[in-house]
Coordinates of C-alpha atoms in Angstrom, one line a residue:
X161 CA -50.3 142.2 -8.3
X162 CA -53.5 139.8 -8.7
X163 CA -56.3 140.7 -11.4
X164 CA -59.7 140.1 -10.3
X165 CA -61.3 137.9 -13.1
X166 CA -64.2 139.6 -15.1
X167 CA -66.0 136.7 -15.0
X168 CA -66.3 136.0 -11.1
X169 CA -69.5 136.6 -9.5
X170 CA -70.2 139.5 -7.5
X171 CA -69.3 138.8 -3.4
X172 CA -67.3 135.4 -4.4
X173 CA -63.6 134.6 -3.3
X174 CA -61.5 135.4 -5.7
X175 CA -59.4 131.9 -7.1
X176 CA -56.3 132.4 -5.0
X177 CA -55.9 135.1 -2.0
X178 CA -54.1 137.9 -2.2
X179 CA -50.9 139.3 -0.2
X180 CA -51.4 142.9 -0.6
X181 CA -47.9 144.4 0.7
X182 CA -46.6 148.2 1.0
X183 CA -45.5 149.8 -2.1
X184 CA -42.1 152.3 -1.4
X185 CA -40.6 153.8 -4.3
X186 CA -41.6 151.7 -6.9
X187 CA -41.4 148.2 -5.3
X188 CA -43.7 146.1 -3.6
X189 CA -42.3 145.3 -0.3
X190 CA -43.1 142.9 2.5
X191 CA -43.5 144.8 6.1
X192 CA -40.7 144.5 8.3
X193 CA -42.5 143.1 10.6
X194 CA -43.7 139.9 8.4
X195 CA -46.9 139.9 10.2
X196 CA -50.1 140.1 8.3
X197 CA -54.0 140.7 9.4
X198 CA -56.6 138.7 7.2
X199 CA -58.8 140.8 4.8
X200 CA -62.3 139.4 4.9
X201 CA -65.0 139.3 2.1
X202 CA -68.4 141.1 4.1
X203 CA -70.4 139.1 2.3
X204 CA -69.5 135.4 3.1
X205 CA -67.3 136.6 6.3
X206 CA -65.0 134.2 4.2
X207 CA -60.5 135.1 4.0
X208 CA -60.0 136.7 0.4
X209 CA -56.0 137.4 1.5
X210 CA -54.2 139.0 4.0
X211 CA -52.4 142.7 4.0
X212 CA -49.4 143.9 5.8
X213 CA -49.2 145.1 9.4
X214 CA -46.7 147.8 9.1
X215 CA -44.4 149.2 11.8
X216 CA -42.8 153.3 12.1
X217 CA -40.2 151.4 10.4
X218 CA -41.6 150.9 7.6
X219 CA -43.0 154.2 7.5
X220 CA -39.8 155.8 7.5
X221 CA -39.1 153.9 4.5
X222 CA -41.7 155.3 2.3
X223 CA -41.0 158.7 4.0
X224 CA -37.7 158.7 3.1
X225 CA -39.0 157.6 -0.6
X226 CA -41.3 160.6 -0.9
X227 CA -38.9 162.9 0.4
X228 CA -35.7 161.8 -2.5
X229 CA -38.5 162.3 -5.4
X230 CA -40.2 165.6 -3.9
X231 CA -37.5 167.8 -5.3
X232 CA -37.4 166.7 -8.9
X233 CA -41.4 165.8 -8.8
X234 CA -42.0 169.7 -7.9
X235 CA -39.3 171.2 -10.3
X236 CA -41.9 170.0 -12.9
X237 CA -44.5 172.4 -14.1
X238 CA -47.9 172.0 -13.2
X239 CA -48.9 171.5 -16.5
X240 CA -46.0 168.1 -16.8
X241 CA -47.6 166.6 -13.5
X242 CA -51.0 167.2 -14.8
X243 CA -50.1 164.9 -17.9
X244 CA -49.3 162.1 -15.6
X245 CA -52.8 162.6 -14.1
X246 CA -54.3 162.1 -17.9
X247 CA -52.9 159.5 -18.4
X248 CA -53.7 157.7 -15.3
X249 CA -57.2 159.0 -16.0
X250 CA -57.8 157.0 -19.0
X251 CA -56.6 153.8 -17.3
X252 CA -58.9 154.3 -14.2
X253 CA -61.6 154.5 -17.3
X254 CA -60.1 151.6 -18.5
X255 CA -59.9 149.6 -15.6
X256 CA -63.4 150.4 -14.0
X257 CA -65.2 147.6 -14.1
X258 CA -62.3 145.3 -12.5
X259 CA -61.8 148.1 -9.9
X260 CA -65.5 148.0 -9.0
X261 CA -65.6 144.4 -8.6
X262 CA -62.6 144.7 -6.6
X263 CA -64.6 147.2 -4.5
X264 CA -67.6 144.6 -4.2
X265 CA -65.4 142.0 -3.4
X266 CA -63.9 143.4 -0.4
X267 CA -66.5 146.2 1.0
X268 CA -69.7 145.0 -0.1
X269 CA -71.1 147.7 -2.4
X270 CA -73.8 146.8 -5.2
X271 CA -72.1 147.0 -8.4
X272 CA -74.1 149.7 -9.0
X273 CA -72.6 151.4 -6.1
X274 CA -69.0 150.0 -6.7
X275 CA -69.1 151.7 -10.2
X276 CA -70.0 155.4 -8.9
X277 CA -67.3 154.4 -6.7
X278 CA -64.8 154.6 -8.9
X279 CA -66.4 157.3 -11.3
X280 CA -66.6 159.6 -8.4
X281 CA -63.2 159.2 -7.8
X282 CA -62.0 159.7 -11.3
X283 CA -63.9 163.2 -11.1
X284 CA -61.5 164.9 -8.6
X285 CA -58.6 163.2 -10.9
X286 CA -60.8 165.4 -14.4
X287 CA -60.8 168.4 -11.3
X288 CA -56.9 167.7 -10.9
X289 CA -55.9 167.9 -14.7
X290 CA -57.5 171.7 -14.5
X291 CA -55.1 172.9 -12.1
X292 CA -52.7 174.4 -14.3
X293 CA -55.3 176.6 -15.2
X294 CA -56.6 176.9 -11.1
X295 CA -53.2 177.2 -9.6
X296 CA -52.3 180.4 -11.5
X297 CA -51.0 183.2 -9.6
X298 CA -51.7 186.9 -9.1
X299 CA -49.2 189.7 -10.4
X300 CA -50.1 193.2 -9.8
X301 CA -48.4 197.1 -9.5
X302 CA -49.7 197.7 -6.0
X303 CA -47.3 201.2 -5.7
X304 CA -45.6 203.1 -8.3
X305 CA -42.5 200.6 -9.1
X306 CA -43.5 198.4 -6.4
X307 CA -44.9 195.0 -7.9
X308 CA -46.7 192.0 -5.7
X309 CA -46.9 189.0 -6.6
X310 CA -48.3 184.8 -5.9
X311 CA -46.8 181.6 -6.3
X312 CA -48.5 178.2 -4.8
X313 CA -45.6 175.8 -3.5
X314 CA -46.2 171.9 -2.7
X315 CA -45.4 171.0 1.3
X316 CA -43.4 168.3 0.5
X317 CA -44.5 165.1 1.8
X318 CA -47.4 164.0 2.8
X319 CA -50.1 161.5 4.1
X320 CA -53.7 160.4 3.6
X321 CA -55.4 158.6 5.7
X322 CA -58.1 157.0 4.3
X323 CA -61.7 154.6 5.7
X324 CA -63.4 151.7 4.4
X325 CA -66.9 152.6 2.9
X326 CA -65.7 154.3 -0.4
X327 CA -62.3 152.1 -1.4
X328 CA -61.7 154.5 -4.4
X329 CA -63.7 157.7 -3.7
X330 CA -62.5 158.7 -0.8
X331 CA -58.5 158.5 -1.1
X332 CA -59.5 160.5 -4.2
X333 CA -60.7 163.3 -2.7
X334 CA -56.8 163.7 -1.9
X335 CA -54.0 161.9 -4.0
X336 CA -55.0 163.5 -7.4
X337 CA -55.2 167.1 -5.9
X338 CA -52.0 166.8 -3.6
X339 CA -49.9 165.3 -6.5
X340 CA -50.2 167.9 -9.2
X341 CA -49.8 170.8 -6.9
X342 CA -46.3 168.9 -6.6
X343 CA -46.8 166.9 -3.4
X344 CA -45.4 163.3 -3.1
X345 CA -47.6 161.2 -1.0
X346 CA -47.8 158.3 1.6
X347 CA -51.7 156.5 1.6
X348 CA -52.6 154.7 4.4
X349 CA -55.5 152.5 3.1
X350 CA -58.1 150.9 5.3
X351 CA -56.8 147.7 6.4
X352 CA -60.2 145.9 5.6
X353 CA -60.1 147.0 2.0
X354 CA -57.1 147.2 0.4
X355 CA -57.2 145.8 -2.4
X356 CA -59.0 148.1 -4.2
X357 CA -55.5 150.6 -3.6
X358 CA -53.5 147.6 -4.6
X359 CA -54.6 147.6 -8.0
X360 CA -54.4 151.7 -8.6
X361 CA -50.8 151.2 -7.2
X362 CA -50.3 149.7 -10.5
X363 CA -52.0 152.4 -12.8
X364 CA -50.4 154.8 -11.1
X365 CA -47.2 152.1 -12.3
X366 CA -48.5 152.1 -15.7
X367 CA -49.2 156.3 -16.3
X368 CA -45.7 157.1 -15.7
X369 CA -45.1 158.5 -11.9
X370 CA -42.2 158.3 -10.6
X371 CA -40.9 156.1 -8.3
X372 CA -41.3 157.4 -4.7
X373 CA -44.0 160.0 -5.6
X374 CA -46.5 157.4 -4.5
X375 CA -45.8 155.5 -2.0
X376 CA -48.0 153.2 0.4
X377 CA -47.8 151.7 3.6
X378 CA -50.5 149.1 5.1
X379 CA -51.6 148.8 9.0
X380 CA -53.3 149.9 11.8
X381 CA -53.0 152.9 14.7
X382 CA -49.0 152.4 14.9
X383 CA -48.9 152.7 11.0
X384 CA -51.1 155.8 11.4
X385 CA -48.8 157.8 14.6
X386 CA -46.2 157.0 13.2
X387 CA -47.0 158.8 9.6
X388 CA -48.6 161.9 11.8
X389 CA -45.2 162.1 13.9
X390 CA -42.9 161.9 11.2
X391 CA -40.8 165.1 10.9
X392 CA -41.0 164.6 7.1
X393 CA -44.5 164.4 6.8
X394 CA -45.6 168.6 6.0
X395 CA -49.7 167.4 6.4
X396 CA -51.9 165.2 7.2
X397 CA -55.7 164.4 5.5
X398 CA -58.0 161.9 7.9
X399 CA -61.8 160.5 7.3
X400 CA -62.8 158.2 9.7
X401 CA -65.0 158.5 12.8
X402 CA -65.2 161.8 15.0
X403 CA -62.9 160.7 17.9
X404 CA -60.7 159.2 15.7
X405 CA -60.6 162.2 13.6
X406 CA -60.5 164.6 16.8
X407 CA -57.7 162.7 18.0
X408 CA -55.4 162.5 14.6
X409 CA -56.5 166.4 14.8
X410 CA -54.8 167.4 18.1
X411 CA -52.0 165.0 17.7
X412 CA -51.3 166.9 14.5
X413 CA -51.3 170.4 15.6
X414 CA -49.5 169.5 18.8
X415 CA -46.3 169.1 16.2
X416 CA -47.7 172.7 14.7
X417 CA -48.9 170.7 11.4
X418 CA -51.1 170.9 8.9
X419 CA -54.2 168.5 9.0
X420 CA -57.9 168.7 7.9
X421 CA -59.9 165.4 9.5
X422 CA -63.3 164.7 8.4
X423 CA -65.3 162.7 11.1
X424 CA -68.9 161.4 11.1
X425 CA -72.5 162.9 10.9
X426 CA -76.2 162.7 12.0
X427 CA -77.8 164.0 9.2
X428 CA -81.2 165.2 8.7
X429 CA -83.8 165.2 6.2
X430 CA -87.1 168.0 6.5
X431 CA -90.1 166.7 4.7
X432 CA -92.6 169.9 4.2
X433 CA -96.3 169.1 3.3
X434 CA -96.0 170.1 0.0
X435 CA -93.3 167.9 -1.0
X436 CA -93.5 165.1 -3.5
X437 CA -94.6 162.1 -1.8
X438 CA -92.7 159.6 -4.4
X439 CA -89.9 161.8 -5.1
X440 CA -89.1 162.3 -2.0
X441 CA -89.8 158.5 -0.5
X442 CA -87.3 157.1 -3.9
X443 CA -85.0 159.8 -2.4
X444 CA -84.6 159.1 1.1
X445 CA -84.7 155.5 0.9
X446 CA -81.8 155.5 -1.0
X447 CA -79.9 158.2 1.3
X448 CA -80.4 155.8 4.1
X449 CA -80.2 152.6 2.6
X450 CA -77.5 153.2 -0.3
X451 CA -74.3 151.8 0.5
X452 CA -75.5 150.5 3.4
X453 CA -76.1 153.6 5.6
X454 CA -71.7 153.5 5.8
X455 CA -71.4 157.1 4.6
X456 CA -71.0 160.2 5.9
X457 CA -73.1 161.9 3.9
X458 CA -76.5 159.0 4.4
X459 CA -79.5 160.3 5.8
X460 CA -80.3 159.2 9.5
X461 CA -83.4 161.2 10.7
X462 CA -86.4 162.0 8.9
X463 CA -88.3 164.7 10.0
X464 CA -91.8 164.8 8.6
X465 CA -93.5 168.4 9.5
X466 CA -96.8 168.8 9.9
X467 CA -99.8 166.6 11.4
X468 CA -98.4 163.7 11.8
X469 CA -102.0 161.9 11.1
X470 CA -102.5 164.4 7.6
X471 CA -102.6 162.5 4.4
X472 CA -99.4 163.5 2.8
X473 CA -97.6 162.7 6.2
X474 CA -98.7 159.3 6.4
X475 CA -98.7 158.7 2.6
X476 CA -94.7 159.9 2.4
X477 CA -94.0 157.4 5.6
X478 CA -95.8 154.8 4.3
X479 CA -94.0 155.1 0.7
X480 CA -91.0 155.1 2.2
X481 CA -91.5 152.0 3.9
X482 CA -92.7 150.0 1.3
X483 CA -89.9 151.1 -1.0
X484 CA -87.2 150.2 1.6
X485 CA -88.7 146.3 2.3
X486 CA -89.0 146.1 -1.2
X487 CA -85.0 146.0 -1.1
X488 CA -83.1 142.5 -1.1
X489 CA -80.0 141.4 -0.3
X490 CA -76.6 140.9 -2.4
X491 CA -74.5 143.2 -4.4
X492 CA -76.0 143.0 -7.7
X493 CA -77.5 146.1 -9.3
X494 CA -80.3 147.6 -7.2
X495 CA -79.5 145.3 -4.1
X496 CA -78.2 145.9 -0.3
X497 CA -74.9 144.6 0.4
X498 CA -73.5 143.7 3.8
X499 CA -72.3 146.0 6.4
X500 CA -68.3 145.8 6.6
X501 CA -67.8 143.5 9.7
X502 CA -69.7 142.0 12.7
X503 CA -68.4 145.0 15.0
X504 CA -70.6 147.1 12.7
X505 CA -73.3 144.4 13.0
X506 CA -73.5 144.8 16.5
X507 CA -73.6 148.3 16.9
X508 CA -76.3 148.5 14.4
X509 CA -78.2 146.1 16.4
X510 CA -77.8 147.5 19.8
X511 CA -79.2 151.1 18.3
X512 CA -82.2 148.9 17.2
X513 CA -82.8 147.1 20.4
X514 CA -82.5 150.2 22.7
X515 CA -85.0 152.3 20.5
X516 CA -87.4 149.2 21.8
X517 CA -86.5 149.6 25.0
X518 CA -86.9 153.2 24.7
X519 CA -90.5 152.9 23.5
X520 CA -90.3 153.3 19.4
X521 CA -92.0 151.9 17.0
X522 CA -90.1 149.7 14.8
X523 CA -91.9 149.8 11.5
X524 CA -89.6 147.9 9.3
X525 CA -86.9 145.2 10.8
X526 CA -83.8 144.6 9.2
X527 CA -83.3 141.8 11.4
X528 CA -85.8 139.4 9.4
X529 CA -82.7 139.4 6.7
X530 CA -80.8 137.5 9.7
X531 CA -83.2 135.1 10.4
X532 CA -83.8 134.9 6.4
X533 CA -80.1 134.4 5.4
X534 CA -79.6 132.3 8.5
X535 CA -76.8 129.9 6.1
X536 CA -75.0 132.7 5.0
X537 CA -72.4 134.2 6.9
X538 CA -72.4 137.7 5.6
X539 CA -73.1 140.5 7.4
X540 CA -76.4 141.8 6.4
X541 CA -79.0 143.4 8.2
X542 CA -81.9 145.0 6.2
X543 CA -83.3 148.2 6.1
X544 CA -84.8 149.1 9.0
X545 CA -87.8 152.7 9.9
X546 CA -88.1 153.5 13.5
X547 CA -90.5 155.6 14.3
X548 CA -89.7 157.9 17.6
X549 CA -92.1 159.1 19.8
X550 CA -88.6 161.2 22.1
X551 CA -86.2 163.2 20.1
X552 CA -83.4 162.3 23.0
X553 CA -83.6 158.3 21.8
X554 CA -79.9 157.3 21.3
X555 CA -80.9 156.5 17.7
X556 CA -82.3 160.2 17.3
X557 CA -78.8 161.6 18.3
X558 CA -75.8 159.6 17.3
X559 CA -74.7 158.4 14.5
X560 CA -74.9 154.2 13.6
X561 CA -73.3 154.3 10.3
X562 CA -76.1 151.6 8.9
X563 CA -79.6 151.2 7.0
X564 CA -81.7 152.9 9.9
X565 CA -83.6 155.5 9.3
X566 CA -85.1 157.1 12.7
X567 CA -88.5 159.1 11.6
X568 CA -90.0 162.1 14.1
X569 CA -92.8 164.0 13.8
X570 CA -92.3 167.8 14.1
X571 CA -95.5 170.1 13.9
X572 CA -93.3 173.3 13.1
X573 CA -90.7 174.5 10.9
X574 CA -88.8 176.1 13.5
X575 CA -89.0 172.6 15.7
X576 CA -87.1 170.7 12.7
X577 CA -84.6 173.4 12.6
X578 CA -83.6 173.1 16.5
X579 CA -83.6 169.2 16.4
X580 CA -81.0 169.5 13.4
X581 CA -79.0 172.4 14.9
X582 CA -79.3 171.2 18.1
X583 CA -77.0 167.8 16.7
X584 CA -73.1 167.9 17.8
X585 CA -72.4 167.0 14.2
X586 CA -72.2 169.8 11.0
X587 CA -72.1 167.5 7.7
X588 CA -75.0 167.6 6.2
X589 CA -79.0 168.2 5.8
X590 CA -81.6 168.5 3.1
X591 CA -85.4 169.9 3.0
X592 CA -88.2 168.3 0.4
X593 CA -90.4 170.6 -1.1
X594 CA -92.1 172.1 -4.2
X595 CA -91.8 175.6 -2.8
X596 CA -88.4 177.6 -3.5
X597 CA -89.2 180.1 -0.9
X598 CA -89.8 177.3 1.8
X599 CA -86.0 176.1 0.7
X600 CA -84.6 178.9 1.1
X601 CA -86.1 179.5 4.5
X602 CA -84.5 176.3 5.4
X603 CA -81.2 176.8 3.5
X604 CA -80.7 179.9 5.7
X605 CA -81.3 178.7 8.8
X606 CA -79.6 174.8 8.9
X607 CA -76.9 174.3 10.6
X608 CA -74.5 172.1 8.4
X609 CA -72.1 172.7 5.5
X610 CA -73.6 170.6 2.6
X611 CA -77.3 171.4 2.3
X612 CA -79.6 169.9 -0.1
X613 CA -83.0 170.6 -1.6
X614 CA -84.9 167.7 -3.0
X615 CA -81.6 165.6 -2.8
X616 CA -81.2 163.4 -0.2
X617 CA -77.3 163.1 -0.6
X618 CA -75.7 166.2 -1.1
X619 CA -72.5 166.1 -1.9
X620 CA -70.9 169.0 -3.6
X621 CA -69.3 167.8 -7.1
X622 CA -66.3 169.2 -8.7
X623 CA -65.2 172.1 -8.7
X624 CA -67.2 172.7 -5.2
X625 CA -65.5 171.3 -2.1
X626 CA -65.9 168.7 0.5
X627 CA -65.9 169.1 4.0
X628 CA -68.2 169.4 7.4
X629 CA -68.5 172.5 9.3
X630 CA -66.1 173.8 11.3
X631 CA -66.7 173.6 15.0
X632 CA -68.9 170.7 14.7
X633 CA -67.9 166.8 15.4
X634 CA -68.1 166.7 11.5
X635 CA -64.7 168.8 10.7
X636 CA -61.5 168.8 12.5
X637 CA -58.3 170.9 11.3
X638 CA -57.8 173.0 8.6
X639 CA -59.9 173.9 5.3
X640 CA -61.9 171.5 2.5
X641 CA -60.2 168.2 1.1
X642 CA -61.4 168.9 -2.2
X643 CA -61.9 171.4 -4.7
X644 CA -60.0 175.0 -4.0
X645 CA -60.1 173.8 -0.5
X646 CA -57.5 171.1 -1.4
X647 CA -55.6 173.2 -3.0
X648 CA -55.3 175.5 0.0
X649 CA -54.3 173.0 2.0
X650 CA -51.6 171.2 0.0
X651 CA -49.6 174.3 -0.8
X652 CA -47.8 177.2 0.5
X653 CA -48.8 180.6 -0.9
X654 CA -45.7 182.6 -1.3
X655 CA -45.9 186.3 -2.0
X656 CA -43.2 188.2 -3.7
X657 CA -43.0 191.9 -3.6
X658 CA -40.5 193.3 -5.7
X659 CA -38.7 197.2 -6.7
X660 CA -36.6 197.9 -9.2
X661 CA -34.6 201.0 -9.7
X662 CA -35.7 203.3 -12.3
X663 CA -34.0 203.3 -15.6
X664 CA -31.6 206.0 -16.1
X665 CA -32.0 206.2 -19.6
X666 CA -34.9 209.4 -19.9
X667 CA -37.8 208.6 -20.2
X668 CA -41.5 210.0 -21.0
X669 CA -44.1 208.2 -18.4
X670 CA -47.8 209.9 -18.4
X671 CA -48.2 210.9 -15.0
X672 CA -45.3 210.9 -13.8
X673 CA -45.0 212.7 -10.7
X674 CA -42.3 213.4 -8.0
X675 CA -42.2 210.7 -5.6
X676 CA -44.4 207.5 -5.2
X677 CA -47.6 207.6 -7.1
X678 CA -50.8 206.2 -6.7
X679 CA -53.7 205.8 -9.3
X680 CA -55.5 208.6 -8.0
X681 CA -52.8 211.1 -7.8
X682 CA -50.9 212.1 -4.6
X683 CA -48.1 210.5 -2.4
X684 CA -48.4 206.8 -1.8
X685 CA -48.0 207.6 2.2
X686 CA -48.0 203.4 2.9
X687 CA -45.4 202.8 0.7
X688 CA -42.2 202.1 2.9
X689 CA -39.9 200.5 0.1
X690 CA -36.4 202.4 0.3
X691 CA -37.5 204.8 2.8
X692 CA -38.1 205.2 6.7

């Protein structure tokens, strides 16, 4: 595997490409196939290597790997796997800087960005070391010398699924959590950055797993059915886009198996007169405009309540305009990198051009960065404020997954509440104010599963879980995919319920009665052990 130089500038080609093949039980193996799809630096649009194009053949290869180490990897104790966690903890420490570069090189991220990439990530691995101490079960004497009891068992094998805009966070929210409940896994990294896997493949190497315990296969939607349709594989974890997410969903339970698939989001932010004009502008230009706009968890809609020609309402728009164009491009600290491909370029653009057609107001254009950077071949596209005058505009309604922020005035609190409730999507929303009564209000009545006051991006850290609401285009499938959530999903919870005979040797028991007792006195009448 290649090492990224530490002194190579941020966004440039590394000195010599790299092949980034599948990894099966400790080896590095070409696909069967031999074929190969380019992986492309976002920044230049320039070929940094190429990564294998995996067939179900090669997925039944790491399968098969997973599923020879699963017996002795979950005869450990919890405790044992949690030690190869620690260690490989320390080395994602170690290794953080070259990981984030690694993560600028091939998504785009500042470096600022990259870093909390990577830091995020090695959070849920912290959350994972806990679990000996989490994964405890319950003993109790539920009826005279009836005992019950709880054990957690790993599935077996199983695969995660992972997307492009967080090359480290995201199949984080998974591997640690699933491994040291005593799972062996098969990733599936997004083809257009894996690079960034390539390297943790060898500190996982390095920590001490086993061979087969990790295994990981490269590729596209064959790679993908193939991994949900495997017999072998006991669950499935998916983040991507909704009707890719819906899809790996159905297909998943259609085989009666377990699967929780996170999809996308059209998240809304409530700005209340009495919020804090600078606060609150610092807050949602970098919900929007962090990363990109290519997370789930970015702010798309602003909804400023109140008169939409009061001070505080045109100060707070204003401030959050001039913050936004004072952004520039590139991927050094405090910058806005690229978006991940032209496809994404495109889409981006054609939300823009329609809210035009539509009648908006575009009060900051991205697309001066195109006609600014017209030598470089990256694909950037600037922050960009539209200001609605319909709350059906496409850009009011679905998601673009880039720096736009659509703005609509609302004159009432219970307006902003059905615009966000009225969304397909369930992931999350925040409210900006200096009132904790007004919050709460809101908190109450939102319809999303990650809620925010006075921050703009949400997310739930350790030991609180991840996941959109269920019944929205947010969530598909089963449970959380991290935090007690994760460890739901990626384990069986066996209950034991045992009786012993009495002793026959006498003996003196306080309170001993004839027949089954119960703590308050009497006949256990719902105890059937032994007798009908």
């Amino acid at each position: 595997m290649r090492s990224v130089n530490n002194n190579q500038t941020m966004g440039e080609a590394p000195p010599t490409e790299t092949t980034v093949n599948n990894y099966i039980a400790g080896q590095i193996c070409p696909p069967a196939s031999k074929d190969y799809l380019p992986i492309i630096n976002p920044s230049t649009s320039l070929q940094i290597g190429q990564v294998a194009l995996s067939s179900p053949q090669d997925v039944n290869t790491a399968v098969s790997a997973a599923q020879t180490a699963f017996s002795s990897w979950s005869s450990l104790t919890v405790k044992a796997r949690a030690a190869y966690m620690l260690n490989f903890h320390a080395l994602v420490r170690e290794n953080a800087q070259e990981l984030a570069q690694l993560i600028v090189l091939e998504n785009g991220k500042n470096i600022t960005e990259a870093l909390a990439d990577v830091a995020k990530g090695n959070e849920t691995v912290e959350y994972a070391c806990s679990l000996p101490q989490l994964m405890q079960g319950k003993i109790d004497r539920v009826s005279g010398q009836v005992t019950c009891q709880d054990r957690r068992d790993a599935l077996g094998v199983v695969a995660s699924i992972v997307p492009f805009n967080f090359p480290f966070m995201v199949p984080f929210w998974t591997l640690p959590i699933a491994l040291v409940t005593g799972n062996c896994i098969v990733l599936k990294p997004s083809e257009k950055v894996p690079l960034t896997m390539y390297k943790v493949i060898e500190l996982f190497e390095k920590a001490g797993f086993p061979k087969g315990v990790i295994n990981m296969v490269n590729g596209t939607k064959d790679c993908v059915q193939a991994l949900i349709d495997h017999p072998n594989v006991k669950a499935v974890t998916f983040v991507g886009s909704s009707p890719v997410a819906k899809i790996v969903s159905d297909r998943c339970h259609s085989l009666n198996k377990r699967c929780t698939a996170l999809g996308g989001a059209k998240n809304h932010l409530i700005s209340l007169p009495d919020c804090d004009v600078e606060g609150t502008a610092q807050d949602v230009v970098v919900s929007y405009a962090g990363c990109a706009g290519q997370r789930c968890m970015a702010a798309s809609v602003l909804l400023i309540v109140g008169d939409k020609e009061g001070a505080v309402q045109k100060a707070l728009l204003d401030k959050v305009i001039e913050k936004a164009a004072s952004i520039k491009a590139g991927t050094a600290a405090g910058q806005m990198g690229p978006v991940i491909d032209s496809q994404s370029m495109t889409k981006i653009l054609s939300y823009i051009e329609q809210s035009e057609k539509d009648g908006a107001k575009i009060l900051l254009d991205g697309r001066v960065w195109m006609k600014e950077m017209e030598g470089n071949k990256g694909n950037f596209i600037g922050p960009t404020v539209i200001l609605h005058s319909s709350k059906t505009d496409k850009a009011m309604c679905e998601e673009i997954f880039g720096p736009v922020l659509s703005v609509y005035n609302v004159a009432t609190w219970q307006e902003a509440i059905e615009i966000e409730n009225s969304n397909p999507f369930g992931n999350a929303a925040a409210v900006y104010t200096s009132n904790g009564g007004h919050a709460e209000w809101f908190m109450a009545r939102v319809r999303a599963s990650m809620l925010g006051v006075n921050i703009g991006i949400p997310v739930p850290r350790e030991p609180f879980s991840f996941g959109g609401l269920y019944g929205t285009r947010s969530k598909y499938g089963d449970m959380d995919i991290t935090g007690d959530g994760a460890i739901e999903f990626f384990t069986n919870r066996i209950k034991i319920t045992s009786k012993w005979p009495k002793p026959t040797v006498p003996e003196y028991v306080m309170g001993e009665q004839e027949g089954a007792v119960v703590m308050n006195g009497g006949t256990d009448h719902a105890n059937f052990a032994g007798r009908m």
